[in-house]
Short mmCIF file of C-alpha atoms in Angstrom, two decimals:
data_model
loop_
_atom_site.label_atom_id
_atom_site.label_comp_id
_atom_site.label_asym_id
_atom_site.label_seq_id
_atom_site.Cartn_x
_atom_site.Cartn_y
_atom_site.Cartn_z
CA UNK A 4 137.91 80.79 80.69
CA UNK A 5 135.40 83.59 81.16
CA UNK A 6 131.69 82.89 81.77
CA UNK A 7 129.36 84.04 79.03
CA UNK A 8 126.43 85.82 80.65
CA UNK A 9 123.44 87.99 79.93
CA UNK A 10 122.96 91.12 82.02
CA UNK A 11 119.43 91.87 83.18
CA UNK A 12 118.57 95.17 84.85
CA UNK A 13 115.19 96.25 86.23
CA UNK A 14 114.26 99.69 87.52
CA UNK A 15 111.64 99.19 90.22
CA UNK A 16 109.68 101.51 92.46
CA UNK A 17 112.04 101.14 95.42
CA UNK A 18 115.26 99.89 93.83
CA UNK A 19 117.16 99.01 90.68
CA UNK A 20 118.30 95.39 90.46
CA UNK A 21 120.98 93.92 88.24
CA UNK A 22 121.84 90.28 87.60
CA UNK A 23 124.28 88.20 85.58
CA UNK A 24 122.88 84.91 84.31
CA UNK A 25 124.74 82.02 82.68
CA UNK A 26 123.34 80.29 79.56
CA UNK A 27 121.84 77.51 81.71
CA UNK A 28 119.84 80.02 83.79
CA UNK A 29 122.03 79.89 86.89
CA UNK A 30 122.71 83.22 88.57
CA UNK A 31 126.36 84.23 88.73
CA UNK A 32 125.87 87.33 90.86
CA UNK A 33 123.49 90.22 91.44
CA UNK A 34 123.33 93.61 93.09
CA UNK A 35 120.81 96.28 94.09
CA UNK A 36 120.63 100.06 94.34
CA UNK A 37 117.88 101.35 96.63
CA UNK A 38 116.08 104.55 95.75
CA UNK A 39 112.92 106.38 96.70
CA UNK A 40 110.14 108.06 94.80
CA UNK A 41 109.23 111.68 95.42
CA UNK A 42 105.73 112.70 96.51
CA UNK A 43 105.75 116.48 96.12
CA UNK A 44 101.97 116.77 96.45
CA UNK A 45 99.16 114.36 97.40
CA UNK A 46 98.56 112.04 94.47
CA UNK A 47 101.83 112.99 92.74
CA UNK A 48 104.49 110.25 92.56
CA UNK A 49 107.65 111.07 90.62
CA UNK A 50 111.27 110.09 90.12
CA UNK A 51 114.25 111.71 88.45
CA UNK A 52 114.90 109.69 85.30
CA UNK A 53 118.61 110.49 85.46
CA UNK A 54 118.81 108.22 88.49
CA UNK A 55 117.87 105.24 86.31
CA UNK A 56 120.92 105.62 84.09
CA UNK A 57 123.21 106.44 87.01
CA UNK A 58 122.15 103.30 88.85
CA UNK A 59 122.36 101.16 85.72
CA UNK A 60 125.93 102.34 85.12
CA UNK A 61 126.93 101.68 88.74
CA UNK A 62 125.37 98.21 88.66
CA UNK A 63 127.06 97.28 85.39
CA UNK A 64 130.45 98.46 86.67
CA UNK A 65 130.03 96.54 89.93
CA UNK A 66 128.95 93.29 88.31
CA UNK A 67 131.63 93.41 85.63
CA UNK A 68 134.57 94.53 87.78
CA UNK A 69 136.10 91.08 88.30
CA UNK A 70 136.61 90.75 84.55
CA UNK A 71 135.70 87.07 84.65
CA UNK A 72 132.67 87.34 82.39
CA UNK A 73 131.76 88.10 78.81
CA UNK A 74 128.43 89.92 78.48
CA UNK A 75 126.74 88.62 75.34
CA UNK A 76 123.45 90.55 75.58
CA UNK A 77 121.68 93.09 77.79
CA UNK A 78 118.06 92.88 78.97
CA UNK A 79 116.02 95.75 80.37
CA UNK A 80 112.79 96.29 82.25
CA UNK A 81 111.26 98.88 84.54
CA UNK A 82 108.21 100.09 86.38
CA UNK A 83 105.46 101.45 84.24
CA UNK A 84 103.70 102.81 82.42
CA UNK A 85 105.66 105.94 83.31
CA UNK A 86 106.03 109.25 81.50
CA UNK A 87 109.51 110.74 81.22
CA UNK A 88 109.36 113.81 78.98
CA UNK A 89 112.59 115.00 77.33
CA UNK A 90 113.72 117.61 74.85
CA UNK A 91 115.03 116.90 71.37
CA UNK A 92 118.39 115.85 72.83
CA UNK A 93 116.73 113.37 75.20
CA UNK A 94 117.44 115.55 78.24
CA UNK A 95 114.70 115.16 80.88
CA UNK A 96 112.58 118.28 81.28
CA UNK A 97 111.10 117.27 84.63
CA UNK A 98 110.89 114.20 86.89
CA UNK A 99 109.12 111.18 85.42
CA UNK A 100 105.45 110.81 86.33
CA UNK A 101 105.02 107.25 87.56
CA UNK A 102 102.39 104.64 86.79
CA UNK A 103 98.92 104.26 88.33
CA UNK A 104 100.07 105.19 91.84
CA UNK A 105 100.29 108.76 90.54
CA UNK A 106 96.68 109.98 90.59
CA UNK A 107 97.11 113.62 89.56
CA UNK A 108 95.25 113.36 86.22
CA UNK A 109 91.74 112.52 87.45
CA UNK A 110 90.30 115.70 85.93
CA UNK A 111 91.94 114.95 82.58
CA UNK A 112 90.61 111.38 82.69
CA UNK A 113 87.08 112.71 83.01
CA UNK A 114 87.45 115.35 80.29
CA UNK A 115 89.16 113.02 77.81
CA UNK A 116 86.57 110.31 78.37
CA UNK A 117 83.84 112.76 77.41
CA UNK A 118 85.78 114.23 74.47
CA UNK A 119 86.59 110.85 72.95
CA UNK A 120 83.06 109.48 73.02
CA UNK A 121 82.80 107.79 76.40
CA UNK A 122 84.21 104.74 78.14
CA UNK A 123 82.79 102.18 75.73
CA UNK A 124 84.38 103.88 72.71
CA UNK A 125 87.78 104.05 74.40
CA UNK A 126 87.49 100.51 75.73
CA UNK A 127 86.70 99.15 72.28
CA UNK A 128 89.65 100.92 70.64
CA UNK A 129 92.26 100.59 73.38
CA UNK A 130 91.31 97.57 75.50
CA UNK A 131 91.09 99.67 78.67
CA UNK A 132 89.20 102.70 79.88
CA UNK A 133 91.11 105.78 80.98
CA UNK A 134 92.47 105.38 84.52
CA UNK A 135 95.40 106.69 86.54
CA UNK A 136 97.46 103.94 84.87
CA UNK A 137 97.11 105.49 81.41
CA UNK A 138 99.80 107.71 79.88
CA UNK A 139 97.45 109.88 77.80
CA UNK A 140 95.86 111.75 80.73
CA UNK A 141 99.31 112.37 82.22
CA UNK A 142 100.31 114.12 78.98
CA UNK A 143 97.10 116.14 79.12
CA UNK A 144 97.89 117.11 82.71
CA UNK A 145 101.32 118.40 81.66
CA UNK A 146 99.79 120.39 78.82
CA UNK A 147 97.32 122.02 81.22
CA UNK A 148 99.53 122.54 84.26
CA UNK A 149 103.08 122.87 82.92
CA UNK A 150 102.51 124.25 79.41
CA UNK A 151 106.05 125.55 78.89
CA UNK A 152 107.58 122.20 79.78
CA UNK A 153 105.05 120.35 77.65
CA UNK A 154 105.73 122.66 74.69
CA UNK A 155 109.47 121.89 74.95
CA UNK A 156 108.83 118.14 74.97
CA UNK A 157 110.01 116.15 71.96
CA UNK A 158 110.30 112.53 73.17
CA UNK A 159 108.74 110.27 75.78
CA UNK A 160 110.39 107.39 77.59
CA UNK A 161 109.73 104.73 80.19
CA UNK A 162 112.55 103.26 82.31
CA UNK A 163 113.40 100.40 79.92
CA UNK A 164 113.27 102.57 76.81
CA UNK A 165 115.29 105.29 78.55
CA UNK A 166 118.05 102.85 79.44
CA UNK A 167 117.89 101.42 75.93
CA UNK A 168 118.36 104.88 74.45
CA UNK A 169 121.31 105.63 76.72
CA UNK A 170 122.95 102.34 75.73
CA UNK A 171 122.31 102.38 71.99
CA UNK A 172 121.08 105.82 70.92
CA UNK A 173 117.96 104.16 69.48
CA UNK A 174 114.53 105.66 70.24
CA UNK A 175 111.79 103.02 70.47
CA UNK A 176 109.12 101.62 72.78
CA UNK A 177 107.90 98.07 73.16
CA UNK A 178 104.39 97.16 72.04
CA UNK A 179 103.25 96.12 75.47
CA UNK A 180 104.22 99.45 77.03
CA UNK A 181 102.57 101.27 74.15
CA UNK A 182 99.36 99.38 74.85
CA UNK A 183 99.29 101.13 78.23
CA UNK A 184 99.59 104.56 76.62
CA UNK A 185 95.79 104.75 76.45
CA UNK A 186 94.13 106.32 74.49
CA UNK A 187 96.93 106.70 71.93
CA UNK A 188 97.30 103.02 70.97
CA UNK A 189 95.01 100.74 68.95
CA UNK A 190 95.07 97.34 70.65
CA UNK A 191 93.68 95.49 67.61
CA UNK A 192 95.95 97.07 64.98
CA UNK A 193 99.02 97.09 67.28
CA UNK A 194 99.99 100.63 66.32
CA UNK A 195 99.58 104.22 67.41
CA UNK A 196 96.04 105.47 66.81
CA UNK A 197 96.73 108.73 64.99
CA UNK A 198 93.46 110.63 65.62
CA UNK A 199 93.77 110.41 69.39
CA UNK A 200 97.57 110.44 69.55
CA UNK A 201 97.72 113.64 67.50
CA UNK A 202 95.33 115.33 69.90
CA UNK A 203 97.58 114.59 72.88
CA UNK A 204 101.20 114.49 71.77
CA UNK A 205 101.82 118.18 70.96
CA UNK A 206 105.31 118.34 69.44
CA UNK A 207 106.36 114.95 70.80
CA UNK A 208 107.72 112.38 68.35
CA UNK A 209 106.03 109.10 69.21
CA UNK A 210 108.58 106.27 69.37
CA UNK A 211 108.74 103.46 66.79
CA UNK A 212 107.34 100.18 68.18
CA UNK A 213 109.09 96.84 68.74
CA UNK A 214 108.40 93.64 70.66
CA UNK A 215 110.07 93.47 74.11
CA UNK A 216 112.49 90.72 73.01
CA UNK A 217 113.53 92.45 69.78
CA UNK A 218 117.08 93.73 69.55
CA UNK A 219 116.92 97.51 69.95
CA UNK A 220 120.54 98.12 68.94
CA UNK A 221 124.05 97.61 70.22
CA UNK A 222 126.08 99.28 72.95
CA UNK A 223 127.65 102.53 71.73
CA UNK A 224 131.20 103.64 72.37
CA UNK A 225 130.05 106.23 74.92
CA UNK A 226 127.88 103.71 76.78
CA UNK A 227 130.68 101.13 76.72
CA UNK A 228 133.03 103.63 78.33
CA UNK A 229 130.42 104.56 80.98
CA UNK A 230 129.24 101.07 81.89
CA UNK A 231 132.06 98.70 81.05
CA UNK A 232 129.78 96.67 78.77
CA UNK A 233 131.66 95.80 75.57
CA UNK A 234 131.10 97.93 72.48
CA UNK A 235 128.61 96.32 70.11
CA UNK A 236 126.83 94.12 72.69
CA UNK A 237 123.18 93.54 71.65
CA UNK A 238 120.53 95.29 73.79
CA UNK A 239 116.89 94.20 73.76
CA UNK A 240 114.01 96.66 73.72
CA UNK A 241 112.66 95.52 77.09
CA UNK A 242 109.30 96.17 78.71
CA UNK A 243 107.39 96.99 81.91
CA UNK A 244 108.58 95.12 85.00
CA UNK A 245 105.46 93.05 85.71
CA UNK A 246 105.54 91.62 82.20
CA UNK A 247 109.24 90.86 82.55
CA UNK A 248 108.35 89.11 85.83
CA UNK A 249 105.86 86.96 83.90
CA UNK A 250 108.59 86.09 81.40
CA UNK A 251 110.86 85.07 84.30
CA UNK A 252 108.47 82.28 85.30
CA UNK A 253 107.18 81.33 81.87
CA UNK A 254 103.68 82.68 82.58
CA UNK A 255 102.58 83.40 79.02
CA UNK A 256 100.42 80.41 78.11
CA UNK A 257 96.64 80.85 77.94
CA UNK A 258 95.27 80.26 81.44
CA UNK A 259 98.45 81.34 83.25
CA UNK A 260 98.05 83.94 86.00
CA UNK A 261 101.16 85.60 87.39
CA UNK A 262 100.92 87.29 90.79
CA UNK A 263 103.79 89.65 91.52
CA UNK A 264 104.58 90.28 95.19
CA UNK A 265 106.33 93.63 95.38
CA UNK A 266 105.89 97.22 96.54
CA UNK A 267 102.63 96.96 94.66
CA UNK A 268 100.78 93.78 93.73
CA UNK A 269 100.30 92.96 90.07
CA UNK A 270 98.38 90.22 88.25
CA UNK A 271 98.66 89.19 84.60
CA UNK A 272 96.34 86.61 83.03
CA UNK A 273 97.18 85.38 79.54
CA UNK A 274 94.00 85.12 77.49
CA UNK A 275 93.13 83.55 74.14
CA UNK A 276 91.81 86.78 72.63
CA UNK A 277 91.48 90.42 73.69
CA UNK A 278 89.00 90.79 76.54
CA UNK A 279 87.44 94.05 77.62
CA UNK A 280 86.19 95.15 81.02
CA UNK A 281 86.08 98.52 82.73
CA UNK A 282 87.56 96.98 85.86
CA UNK A 283 90.86 95.62 84.46
CA UNK A 284 93.43 96.49 81.78
CA UNK A 285 93.42 94.75 78.44
CA UNK A 286 96.96 94.81 77.04
CA UNK A 287 99.31 93.37 74.48
CA UNK A 288 101.48 90.60 75.92
CA UNK A 289 105.25 90.58 76.18
CA UNK A 290 105.51 87.65 73.76
CA UNK A 291 104.40 88.12 70.13
CA UNK A 292 100.86 86.91 69.57
CA UNK A 293 99.82 87.00 73.24
CA UNK A 294 97.16 89.13 74.93
CA UNK A 295 96.61 89.81 78.60
CA UNK A 296 94.01 90.93 81.05
CA UNK A 297 95.87 92.57 83.91
CA UNK A 298 95.27 94.12 87.28
CA UNK A 299 97.31 96.03 89.78
CA UNK A 300 96.89 97.04 93.39
CA UNK A 301 98.33 100.43 94.36
CA UNK A 302 99.99 99.09 97.51
CA UNK A 303 101.01 95.76 98.99
CA UNK A 304 104.61 95.56 100.13
CA UNK A 305 104.42 99.34 100.54
CA UNK A 306 102.00 98.80 103.44
CA UNK A 307 104.21 96.28 105.20
CA UNK A 308 107.20 98.63 104.81
CA UNK A 309 105.14 101.51 106.19
CA UNK A 310 104.05 99.42 109.18
CA UNK A 311 107.61 98.33 109.82
CA UNK A 312 108.69 101.97 110.00
CA UNK A 313 105.80 102.83 112.33
CA UNK A 314 106.73 99.90 114.57
CA UNK A 315 110.30 101.15 115.00
CA UNK A 316 111.96 99.05 112.28
CA UNK A 317 111.82 95.50 113.66
CA UNK A 318 113.07 92.89 111.20
CA UNK A 319 110.64 91.41 108.71
CA UNK A 320 111.21 87.88 110.10
CA UNK A 321 110.13 89.16 113.52
CA UNK A 322 106.96 90.71 112.11
CA UNK A 323 106.15 87.63 110.05
CA UNK A 324 106.58 85.39 113.08
CA UNK A 325 104.21 87.59 115.08
CA UNK A 326 101.72 87.65 112.18
CA UNK A 327 101.80 83.87 111.98
CA UNK A 328 101.10 83.66 115.71
CA UNK A 329 98.16 86.06 115.27
CA UNK A 330 96.48 83.46 113.07
CA UNK A 331 93.77 83.73 110.39
CA UNK A 332 91.49 86.72 110.87
CA UNK A 333 94.07 88.64 112.93
CA UNK A 334 91.93 88.39 116.08
CA UNK A 335 89.05 90.27 114.53
CA UNK A 336 90.87 92.87 112.41
CA UNK A 337 90.02 93.73 108.81
CA UNK A 338 92.02 96.11 106.65
CA UNK A 339 91.33 97.78 103.30
CA UNK A 340 94.72 98.10 101.51
CA UNK A 341 93.86 101.37 99.73
CA UNK A 342 96.64 103.45 101.28
CA UNK A 343 97.46 105.12 97.94
CA UNK A 344 93.98 104.92 96.42
CA UNK A 345 93.32 101.77 94.45
CA UNK A 346 93.77 100.67 90.88
CA UNK A 347 91.95 97.49 89.85
CA UNK A 348 89.26 96.45 90.16
CA UNK A 349 87.64 99.46 91.90
CA UNK A 350 89.60 102.13 89.97
CA UNK A 351 89.24 104.62 92.83
CA UNK A 352 92.16 107.04 93.36
CA UNK A 353 90.35 108.57 96.36
CA UNK A 354 89.88 105.28 98.23
CA UNK A 355 91.79 105.20 101.49
CA UNK A 356 93.28 102.63 103.82
CA UNK A 357 91.01 101.47 106.62
CA UNK A 358 91.54 99.27 109.68
CA UNK A 359 88.29 98.01 111.20
CA UNK A 360 87.85 96.19 114.48
CA UNK A 361 90.76 97.69 116.43
CA UNK A 362 90.79 97.34 120.20
CA UNK A 363 93.34 97.91 122.93
CA UNK A 364 93.98 94.19 122.96
CA UNK A 365 95.42 94.08 119.44
CA UNK A 366 99.15 93.73 118.89
CA UNK A 367 101.48 94.76 116.10
CA UNK A 368 101.44 91.13 114.95
CA UNK A 369 97.67 91.33 114.54
CA UNK A 370 97.96 94.52 112.50
CA UNK A 371 100.73 93.09 110.36
CA UNK A 372 98.66 89.93 109.78
CA UNK A 373 95.68 92.09 108.79
CA UNK A 374 97.88 93.86 106.22
CA UNK A 375 98.95 90.57 104.64
CA UNK A 376 95.33 89.40 104.59
CA UNK A 377 94.22 92.72 103.09
CA UNK A 378 96.52 92.25 100.10
CA UNK A 379 95.29 88.65 99.75
CA UNK A 380 91.68 89.82 99.81
CA UNK A 381 92.60 92.36 97.12
CA UNK A 382 94.09 89.56 95.02
CA UNK A 383 90.87 87.58 95.41
CA UNK A 384 88.85 90.61 94.31
CA UNK A 385 91.01 90.91 91.19
CA UNK A 386 90.87 87.17 90.48
CA UNK A 387 87.09 87.16 90.77
CA UNK A 388 86.87 90.11 88.39
CA UNK A 389 89.24 88.46 85.88
CA UNK A 390 87.13 85.31 85.76
CA UNK A 391 83.88 87.26 85.46
CA UNK A 392 85.40 89.14 82.50
CA UNK A 393 86.15 85.87 80.67
CA UNK A 394 89.66 85.10 81.91
CA UNK A 395 90.66 81.53 82.69
CA UNK A 396 92.99 80.49 85.48
CA UNK A 397 94.65 77.11 85.01
CA UNK A 398 97.88 77.90 86.81
CA UNK A 399 98.86 80.61 89.31
CA UNK A 400 102.57 81.42 89.53
CA UNK A 401 104.04 83.61 92.26
CA UNK A 402 107.04 85.85 91.71
CA UNK A 403 108.79 88.81 93.31
CA UNK A 404 110.47 89.51 96.62
CA UNK A 405 107.40 88.74 98.70
CA UNK A 406 107.15 85.25 97.18
CA UNK A 407 110.37 84.19 98.89
CA UNK A 408 108.78 83.70 102.30
CA UNK A 409 106.05 81.18 103.05
CA UNK A 410 103.44 83.06 105.10
CA UNK A 411 102.35 85.72 102.60
CA UNK A 412 101.94 83.29 99.70
CA UNK A 413 100.17 80.82 101.98
CA UNK A 414 97.67 83.49 103.03
CA UNK A 415 97.00 84.38 99.37
CA UNK A 416 96.36 80.71 98.54
CA UNK A 417 94.13 80.29 101.59
CA UNK A 418 92.10 83.42 100.79
CA UNK A 419 91.72 82.73 97.05
CA UNK A 420 91.45 78.96 97.29
CA UNK A 421 94.05 78.65 94.51
CA UNK A 422 97.30 76.68 94.66
CA UNK A 423 100.41 78.65 93.70
CA UNK A 424 103.49 77.50 91.87
CA UNK A 425 106.59 78.82 93.61
CA UNK A 426 109.42 78.86 91.06
CA UNK A 427 113.05 78.12 91.83
CA UNK A 428 113.95 81.74 91.06
CA UNK A 429 111.64 84.45 92.40
CA UNK A 430 114.07 87.26 91.55
CA UNK A 431 111.57 88.55 89.04
CA UNK A 432 111.93 91.25 86.42
CA UNK A 433 115.72 91.43 86.15
CA UNK A 434 115.82 87.66 85.64
CA UNK A 435 113.08 87.92 83.00
CA UNK A 436 115.03 90.67 81.26
CA UNK A 437 118.13 88.46 81.23
CA UNK A 438 116.07 85.62 79.74
CA UNK A 439 114.70 87.87 76.98
CA UNK A 440 118.24 88.98 76.22
CA UNK A 441 119.38 85.35 76.00
CA UNK A 442 116.40 84.60 73.74
CA UNK A 443 117.41 87.37 71.35
CA UNK A 444 120.66 85.60 70.53
CA UNK A 445 119.78 81.96 71.27
CA UNK A 446 116.96 79.59 72.19
CA UNK A 447 116.89 79.10 75.98
CA UNK A 448 114.04 77.24 77.70
CA UNK A 449 112.49 78.98 80.71
CA UNK A 450 111.35 75.59 82.04
CA UNK A 451 115.03 74.66 82.30
CA UNK A 452 116.09 78.06 83.57
CA UNK A 453 113.42 78.31 86.26
CA UNK A 454 111.62 75.07 87.13
CA UNK A 455 109.00 74.97 89.95
CA UNK A 456 110.38 74.43 93.44
CA UNK A 457 107.11 73.78 95.31
CA UNK A 458 103.34 74.18 95.22
CA UNK A 459 101.60 76.26 97.87
CA UNK A 460 98.29 74.50 98.47
CA UNK A 461 95.33 76.30 100.10
CA UNK A 462 94.19 75.06 103.49
CA UNK A 463 90.57 73.89 102.98
CA UNK A 464 89.88 74.22 106.70
CA UNK A 465 90.15 78.01 106.38
CA UNK A 466 87.86 78.35 103.37
CA UNK A 467 84.66 79.23 105.26
CA UNK A 468 86.44 81.72 107.51
CA UNK A 469 88.04 83.54 104.60
CA UNK A 470 84.81 83.49 102.58
CA UNK A 471 83.17 85.33 105.47
CA UNK A 472 86.10 87.76 105.73
CA UNK A 473 85.94 88.45 101.98
CA UNK A 474 82.24 89.29 102.24
CA UNK A 475 83.04 91.77 105.03
CA UNK A 476 85.93 93.17 102.96
CA UNK A 477 83.57 93.92 100.07
CA UNK A 478 81.00 95.43 102.43
CA UNK A 479 83.57 97.60 104.22
CA UNK A 480 84.63 99.42 101.05
CA UNK A 481 81.03 100.18 100.12
CA UNK A 482 80.27 101.37 103.65
CA UNK A 483 83.30 103.67 103.94
CA UNK A 484 83.63 104.95 100.36
CA UNK A 485 81.79 108.22 100.94
CA UNK A 486 83.74 109.01 104.09
CA UNK A 487 87.05 108.16 102.39
CA UNK A 488 86.27 110.43 99.45
CA UNK A 489 85.39 113.31 101.79
CA UNK A 490 88.63 112.85 103.73
CA UNK A 491 90.63 112.60 100.49
CA UNK A 492 89.12 115.91 99.34
CA UNK A 493 90.13 117.49 102.64
CA UNK A 494 93.66 116.13 102.22
CA UNK A 495 93.94 117.62 98.74
CA UNK A 496 92.49 120.95 99.88
CA UNK A 497 94.86 121.25 102.84
CA UNK A 498 97.84 120.30 100.68
CA UNK A 499 96.83 122.86 98.07
CA UNK A 500 96.55 125.59 100.73
CA UNK A 501 99.98 124.68 102.07
CA UNK A 502 101.52 124.66 98.60
CA UNK A 503 100.14 128.09 97.74
CA UNK A 504 101.08 129.70 101.08
CA UNK A 505 104.12 132.00 100.64
#
């Protein structure tokens, strides 16, 4: 007898993951396809959207090859908010512009903020000010810098909606993703805000809106032939990966805070009512009726991967062991994790990574420990800002690849002073997508699917030391901001000269 399963697929920044999950939440099997983003110019981070469908098709074929399963629904998620512009036939016109790590539209952010009545006006309507995370300025950048491509644009997609279209032929976007298309979405009315959307969309047809767990459509004959998924299988609309991660651990009750350990670090706090602050993003939740206050760091796991490459590719267990030996404070090192600018709460695309306190006595373990502590200090900065904005934290749940080891999560708990729930499954977004798919055709319980496995308690002995380090962390950004901005301007100028040189 064949297992009935849901297929969950997530397109992340560094890989696409696929998973088959049984009705009781147990994982039958999974697979991964690694990929890389393109950085054609400082501040530009892109990816060919065609890769998303290619990898999805390969993953589906691999997972379904044994023929021992019956796929009863398909769940989707992906990094975002991204901007994939296509023509009327849904053919990509250029690589997708990625989420807040792509900082190209700073000029458009400034101009649009002025044109639309200032930050307070936008914040009131949309729940967030304009930042590098927002889709609207990216559209404005295309209109100004690639006018022919923009003029040919007829549809916009994000990874989940792109996969959904390829599977079903249905054009739609989930409400959460739409809420990050600032300033085109009204967060109170839960619909496109025509006056501002019309000013930005050109000839683009804005997608109809659905909840992430709604059934988008069913697998078409062409998609069935390409992927091996049976014709007529239900496909959910899907959403952005961090919100699918929150679904995977049941973090959608008021007071829940999900911390996602990945290439970037993401935090989602479920709140009782829409909250507004310039320093975070107010969004629609992934579950009907929920609202979130969210934050995201531009780098976290990306720094540890970068360091690993610089160190000659030792294994991560080796580096973690050395970092643990280094101990709290990394023998007097302090790092700012702004290696790709920073998103929340400082909203500074021209911030830069900094390592303070280096001496000839420091080891790679010290530097690696400082990187882990830097991301933890960034989490504390975001948590502090969330609470000051009116958020409430009753429960912190960790998820993502970085949550699988003990040291990183322990450092975050020690630095923030908050215990963390470590769930049984930390797979993340693909698992959340599979759960949403199962929910579309049944009534599964995430508490049964993914119960807690342990609680990571903060070490009270380290509280004073990390309080002092956090004060220095805050001071270091203020002290180096002007220098970092000057160096960032030089980087952009040199890159521009190189790009224009014949």
